[in-house]
Coordinates of C-alpha atoms in Angstrom, one line a residue:
M1026 CA 20.3 -99.4 -29.6
A1027 CA 22.4 -98.4 -32.4
T1028 CA 24.6 -100.8 -34.2
H1029 CA 28.0 -99.5 -35.7
L1030 CA 30.8 -102.0 -37.6
V1031 CA 34.1 -101.1 -37.7
W1032 CA 35.1 -102.8 -41.5
F1033 CA 39.2 -103.3 -40.8
R1034 CA 41.6 -103.8 -43.5
N1035 CA 45.0 -102.5 -42.7
D1036 CA 44.3 -100.6 -39.8
L1037 CA 44.8 -103.7 -37.2
R1038 CA 45.2 -102.1 -33.9
L1039 CA 43.3 -100.4 -31.1
H1040 CA 45.2 -96.7 -30.6
D1041 CA 45.1 -94.0 -32.9
N1042 CA 42.9 -95.9 -35.2
Y1043 CA 40.5 -93.1 -36.6
A1044 CA 37.2 -95.5 -37.7
L1045 CA 37.5 -97.6 -34.6
H1046 CA 37.4 -94.3 -32.3
A1047 CA 34.8 -92.5 -34.9
A1048 CA 32.8 -95.8 -33.9
C1049 CA 33.2 -95.6 -30.4
R1050 CA 31.8 -91.6 -29.7
N1051 CA 28.7 -92.8 -28.7
P1052 CA 28.8 -94.4 -25.9
D1053 CA 24.9 -96.1 -26.3
A1054 CA 26.1 -97.9 -29.5
A1055 CA 26.8 -101.5 -29.8
V1056 CA 30.6 -101.7 -31.8
I1057 CA 31.2 -104.6 -33.5
G1058 CA 34.0 -105.8 -36.2
L1059 CA 34.6 -107.4 -39.1
F1060 CA 37.6 -108.5 -41.1
I1061 CA 37.0 -110.1 -44.3
V1062 CA 40.0 -112.4 -45.4
T1063 CA 39.9 -112.2 -49.4
P1064 CA 42.7 -115.4 -50.6
G1065 CA 41.7 -114.9 -54.5
Q1066 CA 42.3 -111.0 -54.1
W1067 CA 46.0 -111.7 -52.2
R1068 CA 46.8 -113.7 -55.1
Q1069 CA 46.1 -111.7 -57.5
H1070 CA 48.5 -108.9 -55.7
V1071 CA 50.8 -111.6 -54.7
M1072 CA 50.7 -111.1 -51.0
S1073 CA 53.9 -113.3 -49.3
P1074 CA 53.0 -116.5 -47.2
K1075 CA 55.1 -114.6 -44.5
Q1076 CA 52.9 -111.2 -44.1
A1077 CA 49.7 -113.5 -44.5
G1078 CA 51.2 -115.1 -41.1
F1079 CA 52.0 -111.7 -39.6
I1080 CA 48.0 -110.9 -40.8
F1081 CA 46.8 -113.9 -39.1
E1082 CA 48.4 -113.7 -35.7
H1083 CA 47.8 -109.8 -35.4
L1084 CA 44.1 -110.8 -35.9
K1085 CA 43.8 -113.2 -33.3
A1086 CA 45.8 -110.3 -31.1
L1087 CA 43.6 -107.7 -32.3
G1088 CA 40.4 -109.9 -31.7
A1089 CA 41.3 -110.8 -28.0
A1090 CA 42.4 -106.6 -27.4
L1091 CA 38.6 -105.6 -28.8
A1092 CA 37.2 -108.3 -26.5
E1093 CA 38.5 -107.3 -23.7
R1094 CA 36.7 -103.4 -24.4
G1095 CA 33.7 -105.2 -24.9
I1096 CA 33.8 -105.2 -29.2
T1097 CA 33.3 -108.7 -31.1
L1098 CA 35.6 -109.2 -34.2
H1099 CA 34.2 -111.4 -36.5
I1100 CA 36.2 -113.2 -39.6
R1101 CA 34.6 -114.1 -42.4
Q1102 CA 36.1 -115.1 -45.9
V1103 CA 35.3 -114.5 -49.8
D1104 CA 37.3 -114.6 -52.5
D1105 CA 37.8 -111.3 -53.7
F1106 CA 37.2 -108.1 -53.0
A1107 CA 33.7 -107.7 -55.2
E1108 CA 32.2 -110.7 -53.1
S1109 CA 33.4 -108.8 -50.0
L1110 CA 30.9 -106.4 -50.6
D1111 CA 27.8 -108.7 -50.7
C1112 CA 29.7 -110.0 -47.6
V1113 CA 29.2 -106.7 -46.1
K1114 CA 26.0 -106.3 -47.1
Q1115 CA 24.6 -109.2 -45.5
F1116 CA 26.6 -109.0 -42.8
C1117 CA 24.9 -105.5 -42.0
E1118 CA 21.5 -107.0 -42.4
Q1119 CA 21.8 -109.7 -39.9
Q1120 CA 23.3 -107.6 -37.1
Q1121 CA 21.0 -104.6 -38.0
V1122 CA 24.1 -102.1 -38.3
D1123 CA 23.2 -98.8 -38.7
A1124 CA 26.6 -97.6 -39.5
L1125 CA 29.3 -99.0 -40.7
F1126 CA 33.0 -97.3 -40.7
Y1127 CA 36.2 -98.0 -42.2
N1128 CA 39.8 -96.7 -43.2
Y1129 CA 40.4 -95.5 -46.9
Q1130 CA 43.1 -97.7 -49.0
Y1131 CA 44.8 -95.8 -51.6
E1132 CA 45.1 -98.5 -54.1
V1133 CA 43.1 -99.0 -57.4
N1134 CA 41.3 -101.8 -56.8
E1135 CA 40.3 -101.2 -52.9
R1136 CA 39.7 -97.6 -53.8
G1137 CA 37.0 -99.1 -56.8
R1138 CA 35.7 -100.9 -54.1
D1139 CA 35.0 -98.4 -51.2
A1140 CA 33.4 -96.9 -54.5
A1141 CA 31.1 -98.8 -54.8
L1142 CA 30.5 -99.6 -51.0
E1143 CA 27.5 -97.1 -50.5
K1144 CA 25.8 -98.2 -53.6
T1145 CA 25.7 -101.5 -52.1
L1146 CA 24.6 -100.3 -49.0
G1147 CA 21.6 -98.1 -50.2
R1148 CA 20.2 -95.6 -47.7
D1149 CA 20.0 -97.9 -44.7
V1150 CA 23.3 -97.7 -43.2
V1151 CA 25.5 -94.4 -43.5
C1152 CA 29.0 -95.0 -44.6
Q1153 CA 31.6 -93.1 -42.9
G1154 CA 35.8 -93.1 -44.2
F1155 CA 38.6 -91.8 -43.0
D1156 CA 42.2 -90.8 -44.0
D1157 CA 44.1 -93.3 -41.6
S1158 CA 46.8 -94.8 -42.9
L1159 CA 49.0 -91.3 -43.9
L1160 CA 49.7 -87.9 -41.6
L1161 CA 48.3 -86.1 -44.8
P1162 CA 45.7 -86.6 -46.8
P1163 CA 46.4 -87.0 -50.7
G1164 CA 45.9 -84.0 -52.7
S1165 CA 46.7 -81.7 -49.5
V1166 CA 50.1 -81.3 -50.7
T1167 CA 50.7 -79.7 -53.6
T1168 CA 52.5 -77.1 -56.3
G1169 CA 51.0 -73.6 -56.5
N1170 CA 49.5 -75.1 -59.5
R1171 CA 47.6 -77.7 -57.4
E1172 CA 49.0 -80.1 -58.9
M1173 CA 51.2 -83.5 -56.9
Y1174 CA 55.1 -82.7 -56.7
K1175 CA 57.1 -85.2 -59.2
V1176 CA 60.0 -84.7 -57.5
F1177 CA 60.7 -85.8 -53.7
T1178 CA 62.8 -82.8 -52.5
P1179 CA 60.0 -79.7 -52.8
F1180 CA 57.2 -82.5 -51.6
S1181 CA 59.1 -82.7 -48.6
K1182 CA 59.9 -79.1 -47.9
A1183 CA 55.9 -78.5 -48.4
F1184 CA 55.0 -80.9 -46.2
I1185 CA 56.6 -80.0 -42.9
K1186 CA 55.8 -76.5 -43.5
R1187 CA 52.2 -78.0 -43.0
L1188 CA 53.3 -80.4 -40.2
H1189 CA 54.4 -76.7 -38.8
E1190 CA 50.9 -75.7 -38.9
G1191 CA 49.3 -78.1 -37.6
L1192 CA 49.9 -82.0 -36.3
P1193 CA 47.7 -84.8 -37.2
E1194 CA 45.8 -85.8 -34.1
C1195 CA 45.9 -89.1 -32.4
V1196 CA 43.2 -90.7 -31.0
P1197 CA 43.0 -92.9 -27.9
A1198 CA 42.0 -96.8 -27.9
P1199 CA 38.2 -97.0 -27.2
K1200 CA 37.1 -97.7 -23.3
K1201 CA 35.6 -101.1 -22.0
R1202 CA 32.4 -101.0 -23.5
G1203 CA 30.9 -104.6 -22.0
D1204 CA 31.4 -108.1 -22.5
A1205 CA 32.5 -109.7 -25.9
V1206 CA 34.2 -113.0 -26.7
F1207 CA 36.6 -113.9 -29.8
H1208 CA 36.7 -116.9 -31.1
E1209 CA 40.3 -117.5 -32.4
D1210 CA 38.9 -120.9 -34.6
F1211 CA 38.5 -118.7 -37.8
S1212 CA 39.3 -119.6 -42.0
F1213 CA 42.6 -118.4 -43.5
D1214 CA 42.5 -120.5 -47.0
F1215 CA 45.7 -118.6 -48.1
P1216 CA 49.5 -120.2 -47.4
R1217 CA 51.2 -118.9 -44.6
E1218 CA 54.4 -119.0 -43.5
K1219 CA 55.8 -118.6 -40.1
F1220 CA 58.1 -115.6 -39.7
D1221 CA 60.9 -114.7 -37.3
A1222 CA 59.3 -113.5 -34.3
S1223 CA 62.6 -112.4 -32.2
L1224 CA 62.9 -109.7 -35.4
F1225 CA 59.5 -109.1 -35.7
P1226 CA 57.2 -109.8 -32.3
V1227 CA 53.4 -110.0 -32.5
G1228 CA 50.9 -107.6 -30.8
E1229 CA 50.2 -103.8 -30.9
Q1230 CA 52.1 -103.2 -27.7
A1231 CA 55.3 -105.4 -28.9
A1232 CA 55.4 -102.6 -32.0
I1233 CA 54.6 -99.6 -29.6
A1234 CA 57.5 -100.9 -27.6
Q1235 CA 59.5 -101.1 -30.8
L1236 CA 58.6 -97.8 -31.8
R1237 CA 59.3 -96.1 -28.1
T1238 CA 62.9 -98.1 -27.8
F1239 CA 63.7 -97.2 -30.8
C1240 CA 63.1 -93.1 -30.9
L1241 CA 64.8 -93.0 -27.4
E1242 CA 68.5 -93.7 -28.9
P1243 CA 68.9 -95.5 -32.2
V1244 CA 66.9 -92.9 -34.2
A1245 CA 69.7 -89.9 -33.8
R1246 CA 72.2 -92.3 -35.0
Y1247 CA 70.1 -93.7 -37.6
P1248 CA 71.9 -91.1 -39.9
E1249 CA 75.6 -92.8 -39.8
Q1250 CA 74.0 -96.3 -39.4
R1251 CA 71.0 -96.7 -41.6
D1252 CA 73.1 -98.0 -44.6
F1253 CA 75.0 -100.5 -43.2
P1254 CA 73.5 -104.0 -42.9
A1255 CA 75.9 -105.8 -40.3
I1256 CA 74.5 -103.0 -37.8
E1257 CA 71.2 -103.0 -36.4
G1258 CA 70.5 -99.2 -37.4
T1259 CA 67.2 -99.2 -38.5
S1260 CA 63.7 -99.6 -36.8
R1261 CA 62.4 -102.8 -38.3
L1262 CA 59.0 -100.7 -38.2
S1263 CA 57.8 -101.4 -41.6
P1264 CA 56.0 -104.5 -41.1
Y1265 CA 53.7 -103.1 -38.3
L1266 CA 53.1 -100.2 -40.8
A1267 CA 52.4 -101.9 -43.2
I1268 CA 49.4 -103.6 -42.2
G1269 CA 48.5 -100.9 -39.8
V1270 CA 49.5 -102.1 -36.1
L1271 CA 51.5 -98.9 -36.0
S1272 CA 49.9 -95.6 -37.7
P1273 CA 52.3 -93.1 -39.3
R1274 CA 51.2 -90.5 -36.5
Q1275 CA 52.2 -92.6 -33.6
C1276 CA 55.5 -92.7 -35.5
L1277 CA 55.0 -89.1 -35.7
H1278 CA 54.4 -87.9 -32.3
R1279 CA 57.0 -90.6 -30.5
L1280 CA 59.8 -89.2 -32.6
L1281 CA 58.8 -85.5 -31.5
K1282 CA 58.3 -86.6 -27.9
E1283 CA 62.1 -87.7 -27.6
H1284 CA 63.4 -85.5 -30.8
P1285 CA 60.9 -82.1 -30.7
K1286 CA 63.4 -80.3 -33.4
A1287 CA 63.5 -83.0 -35.1
L1288 CA 61.1 -80.8 -37.9
G1289 CA 63.6 -78.3 -37.6
G1290 CA 66.3 -80.7 -39.2
E1291 CA 67.9 -81.7 -36.1
A1292 CA 68.2 -85.1 -34.4
G1293 CA 65.4 -87.3 -35.9
S1294 CA 64.9 -85.5 -38.8
T1295 CA 67.0 -88.4 -41.1
W1296 CA 64.0 -90.9 -40.0
L1297 CA 61.5 -88.3 -40.3
N1298 CA 62.3 -87.9 -43.7
E1299 CA 61.8 -92.1 -44.5
L1300 CA 58.0 -91.3 -43.5
I1301 CA 57.7 -88.6 -45.6
W1302 CA 59.2 -90.6 -48.6
R1303 CA 56.2 -93.6 -47.3
E1304 CA 54.1 -90.8 -48.2
F1305 CA 55.2 -89.4 -51.2
Y1306 CA 55.0 -92.8 -52.9
R1307 CA 51.0 -93.6 -51.7
H1308 CA 50.0 -89.1 -52.9
L1309 CA 51.9 -90.5 -55.8
M1310 CA 49.9 -93.4 -56.5
V1311 CA 46.5 -91.7 -56.0
A1312 CA 47.6 -88.5 -58.5
Y1313 CA 49.0 -91.3 -60.9
P1314 CA 46.7 -94.3 -60.8
K1315 CA 48.7 -96.1 -63.6
L1316 CA 51.3 -96.3 -60.8
C1317 CA 48.6 -99.6 -59.4
R1318 CA 48.7 -100.8 -63.0
H1319 CA 52.4 -102.0 -63.5
R1320 CA 52.8 -98.7 -65.6
P1321 CA 56.0 -96.8 -66.1
F1322 CA 56.0 -92.9 -64.2
I1323 CA 58.0 -92.3 -67.4
A1324 CA 56.3 -93.3 -70.4
W1325 CA 60.0 -93.7 -72.6
T1326 CA 61.1 -96.2 -70.5
D1327 CA 58.3 -98.5 -71.4
K1328 CA 59.9 -98.8 -74.7
V1329 CA 63.6 -100.7 -73.0
R1330 CA 64.3 -103.8 -74.6
W1331 CA 64.3 -106.2 -71.5
N1332 CA 66.5 -109.2 -71.3
D1333 CA 63.9 -112.2 -70.5
D1334 CA 66.5 -115.0 -69.3
I1335 CA 64.6 -117.1 -66.8
K1336 CA 67.9 -118.6 -65.5
M1337 CA 69.5 -115.2 -64.8
L1338 CA 66.3 -114.1 -62.9
E1339 CA 66.7 -117.7 -61.0
A1340 CA 70.1 -116.9 -59.7
W1341 CA 69.0 -113.3 -58.4
Q1342 CA 66.0 -114.9 -56.9
Q1343 CA 68.0 -117.7 -55.3
G1344 CA 71.0 -115.5 -54.3
K1345 CA 73.2 -117.4 -56.8
T1346 CA 74.6 -114.5 -58.5
G1347 CA 78.2 -114.8 -57.9
Y1348 CA 78.2 -111.0 -56.3
P1349 CA 78.2 -111.4 -52.4
I1350 CA 76.5 -108.6 -51.5
V1351 CA 73.4 -109.0 -54.2
D1352 CA 73.2 -112.9 -52.9
A1353 CA 73.7 -112.4 -49.0
A1354 CA 70.6 -109.7 -49.7
M1355 CA 68.4 -111.8 -51.7
R1356 CA 69.1 -114.8 -48.9
Q1357 CA 68.1 -112.6 -46.3
L1358 CA 64.9 -111.8 -48.0
N1359 CA 64.2 -115.5 -49.0
E1360 CA 64.7 -116.2 -45.3
T1361 CA 63.3 -113.4 -43.3
G1362 CA 60.7 -112.1 -45.6
W1363 CA 63.2 -108.5 -44.9
M1364 CA 65.6 -106.9 -46.5
H1365 CA 67.8 -103.7 -45.2
N1366 CA 66.7 -100.7 -47.1
R1367 CA 70.1 -100.2 -48.8
L1368 CA 70.4 -103.7 -49.8
R1369 CA 66.7 -103.2 -51.6
M1370 CA 68.5 -100.3 -53.7
V1371 CA 71.9 -102.8 -54.4
V1372 CA 69.5 -105.7 -55.5
A1373 CA 67.5 -103.6 -57.7
S1374 CA 70.0 -101.9 -59.3
F1375 CA 71.7 -105.6 -60.0
L1376 CA 68.6 -107.3 -61.2
V1377 CA 67.7 -103.9 -63.6
K1378 CA 71.1 -102.3 -64.7
D1379 CA 73.4 -105.6 -64.4
L1380 CA 70.9 -108.0 -66.0
L1381 CA 68.6 -105.5 -67.9
I1382 CA 65.9 -107.5 -66.8
D1383 CA 62.4 -106.1 -66.0
W1384 CA 61.7 -104.1 -62.9
R1385 CA 58.6 -105.6 -62.6
Q1386 CA 59.9 -108.9 -62.2
G1387 CA 62.2 -107.9 -59.2
E1388 CA 58.9 -105.5 -58.1
H1389 CA 56.6 -108.9 -58.2
Y1390 CA 59.3 -111.1 -56.4
F1391 CA 59.7 -108.7 -53.9
M1392 CA 56.1 -108.8 -52.9
S1393 CA 56.1 -112.3 -52.9
Q1394 CA 58.3 -112.9 -50.5
L1395 CA 58.1 -109.1 -48.1
I1396 CA 56.4 -109.2 -45.0
D1397 CA 56.4 -105.7 -45.3
G1398 CA 55.0 -105.9 -48.6
D1399 CA 53.4 -102.8 -49.4
L1400 CA 52.3 -101.5 -52.9
A1401 CA 52.9 -98.0 -53.5
A1402 CA 56.3 -98.1 -51.3
N1403 CA 57.6 -101.2 -53.5
N1404 CA 56.5 -99.6 -56.8
G1405 CA 58.5 -96.8 -55.7
G1406 CA 61.1 -97.8 -55.0
W1407 CA 61.3 -100.4 -57.8
Q1408 CA 60.7 -97.6 -60.3
W1409 CA 63.3 -95.3 -58.8
A1410 CA 65.8 -98.4 -59.1
A1411 CA 64.9 -98.8 -62.5
S1412 CA 64.9 -94.8 -63.4
T1413 CA 61.2 -95.2 -64.5
G1414 CA 59.8 -93.6 -62.0
T1415 CA 58.9 -89.8 -60.3
D1416 CA 62.5 -88.2 -59.3
A1417 CA 64.0 -91.4 -59.7
A1418 CA 68.3 -92.1 -60.1
P1419 CA 68.9 -91.0 -63.7
Y1420 CA 69.2 -94.0 -66.1
F1421 CA 73.1 -93.8 -66.3
R1422 CA 73.2 -93.9 -62.5
I1423 CA 74.2 -97.6 -62.4
F1424 CA 75.2 -99.1 -58.8
N1425 CA 78.8 -101.2 -59.1
P1426 CA 77.7 -104.3 -56.7
T1427 CA 81.2 -105.0 -55.8
T1428 CA 82.0 -101.2 -54.7
Q1429 CA 78.4 -101.4 -52.5
G1430 CA 79.4 -104.0 -50.7
E1431 CA 82.8 -103.1 -49.9
R1432 CA 81.5 -99.6 -48.8
F1433 CA 78.3 -100.7 -46.8
D1434 CA 79.8 -104.3 -45.6
A1435 CA 83.6 -103.6 -45.4
E1436 CA 84.5 -106.3 -43.8
G1437 CA 81.8 -108.9 -44.9
D1438 CA 80.3 -109.5 -41.8
F1439 CA 77.0 -109.5 -43.1
I1440 CA 78.3 -111.4 -46.3
R1441 CA 79.5 -114.3 -44.3
H1442 CA 76.2 -114.4 -42.0
W1443 CA 74.0 -115.1 -45.2
L1444 CA 76.8 -116.9 -47.1
P1445 CA 78.1 -119.8 -45.4
E1446 CA 80.3 -120.7 -47.8
L1447 CA 82.6 -118.0 -48.2
A1448 CA 83.0 -117.9 -44.6
G1449 CA 86.9 -119.0 -44.8
V1450 CA 87.0 -115.8 -46.9
P1451 CA 89.6 -113.5 -45.2
G1452 CA 88.8 -110.0 -44.4
K1453 CA 87.8 -107.7 -47.3
Q1454 CA 88.7 -110.0 -50.2
V1455 CA 85.3 -111.7 -49.6
H1456 CA 83.9 -109.3 -51.7
T1457 CA 86.2 -110.5 -54.4
P1458 CA 86.1 -114.3 -54.0
W1459 CA 86.9 -116.1 -56.6
G1460 CA 90.3 -113.9 -57.3
W1461 CA 91.3 -114.7 -53.4
A1462 CA 90.5 -118.5 -54.1
E1463 CA 92.7 -118.4 -57.3
K1464 CA 95.7 -116.8 -55.6
Q1465 CA 95.2 -119.5 -53.0
Q1466 CA 94.4 -122.3 -55.1
Q1467 CA 91.1 -122.8 -53.5
T1468 CA 87.8 -124.3 -54.3
L1469 CA 84.7 -122.1 -53.6
D1470 CA 81.3 -123.9 -53.2
Y1471 CA 79.9 -120.3 -54.4
P1472 CA 79.3 -119.6 -57.9
R1473 CA 81.1 -117.3 -60.2
P1474 CA 79.8 -113.9 -61.5
I1475 CA 76.9 -114.7 -64.1
V1476 CA 77.6 -111.6 -65.7
D1477 CA 80.3 -108.7 -66.0
H1478 CA 79.7 -105.8 -64.6
K1479 CA 81.7 -103.0 -66.8
Q1480 CA 80.3 -104.8 -69.7
A1481 CA 77.1 -105.1 -68.5
R1482 CA 77.0 -101.3 -68.3
I1483 CA 77.7 -100.4 -71.7
A1484 CA 74.7 -103.2 -72.6
T1485 CA 72.2 -101.1 -70.2
L1486 CA 73.0 -97.9 -71.3
E1487 CA 73.0 -98.5 -74.9
A1488 CA 69.3 -100.1 -74.2
Y1489 CA 68.2 -97.1 -72.3
E1490 CA 69.7 -95.1 -75.2
A1491 CA 67.8 -96.9 -77.6
A1492 CA 64.2 -96.5 -76.2
R1493 CA 64.8 -92.5 -75.6
K1494 CA 65.5 -92.0 -79.4

């Protein structure tokens, strides 16, 4: 009897899992699963302890769900990707595996690992890889010259045109194949932190339920509510997409089931656009591998002379800059491992354009904290904010952090939630608390602004213009 092995990576789900579905096509084959913990690689990639905890809990949930269907999930631990290849080879020999099934990952190290996989296994094991974590494979949405789009809007239009021609299909979860057991007591030599399960409940069914609830009503209100952090106006699905508890196809099909005209620009189209941004950054990463190596897309921006003030960086990291909307956002990140998308742009702009600190410092810190850490999306967002990436904000576009707070948290509800030291500052005055405190002859347990925005703006423009010459 044939033995099929599914190597799980960032695809921790039963439903709509291309590799798992393909492995189970032959009803007579024995199917087993493998997940390899690589602490050394995770440290190199700056995985956050909260994301590690999220993966740990979902591995337990996946193992139990697979066992119910007669598939045993095996957990192994080695240091890095290089060792994982030897681990897979030994496992295949021990289990007499005939065919290996896995879903592609698109980062440089991961692609290198997979390229070496067939050589490592030789002719004894047939390898089958699948484009599973994207709606459309990298390289399938290109210009007339068959090049990757460098601007999002034409990419999005071409992408939607492809979806009109045919939607990527969702595949069902495997049927029960027999009996299996999953042992939850497995090794995990990497720091794990607890996460708020009320914000991010564990399990594939919980993620699917959250997707369905969001697509029923909130997705129609998403265009009006998504920029206001005090409102629960976003999906909070990014952690599930990052580790593959949900697939983007599930998101697309559920959206179109509830809002069939989303592809035509009607209700649901704004959130669909966010899914396409996710695709755009992943397609770019494959077309331009330097993005995985901390290089800017726009070469001249590497000549910007950055500020290396450690105290300013630490003030930003700790949420002690004296700019309330920035500090509230950073404290949300530090406590929950998640940050509202509008605020990700605000704090990134502040670090780069107000403090003139290298965007890579921010990219690194985000990855070290995010429960939804994803290299392509994180890098794309930071390069957009820093004006170093493709289709990025022009370098002379600089957010005013006070104005951003006044616009998107007008009454300061979000700010007061995360900055209790400003609880006594009334209404809109919370955006400029020191001005209020001086008029009221009050003392605040809150730092004064570490930089003057107007002066910082001038210095940043000068630094970018000097780098362009």
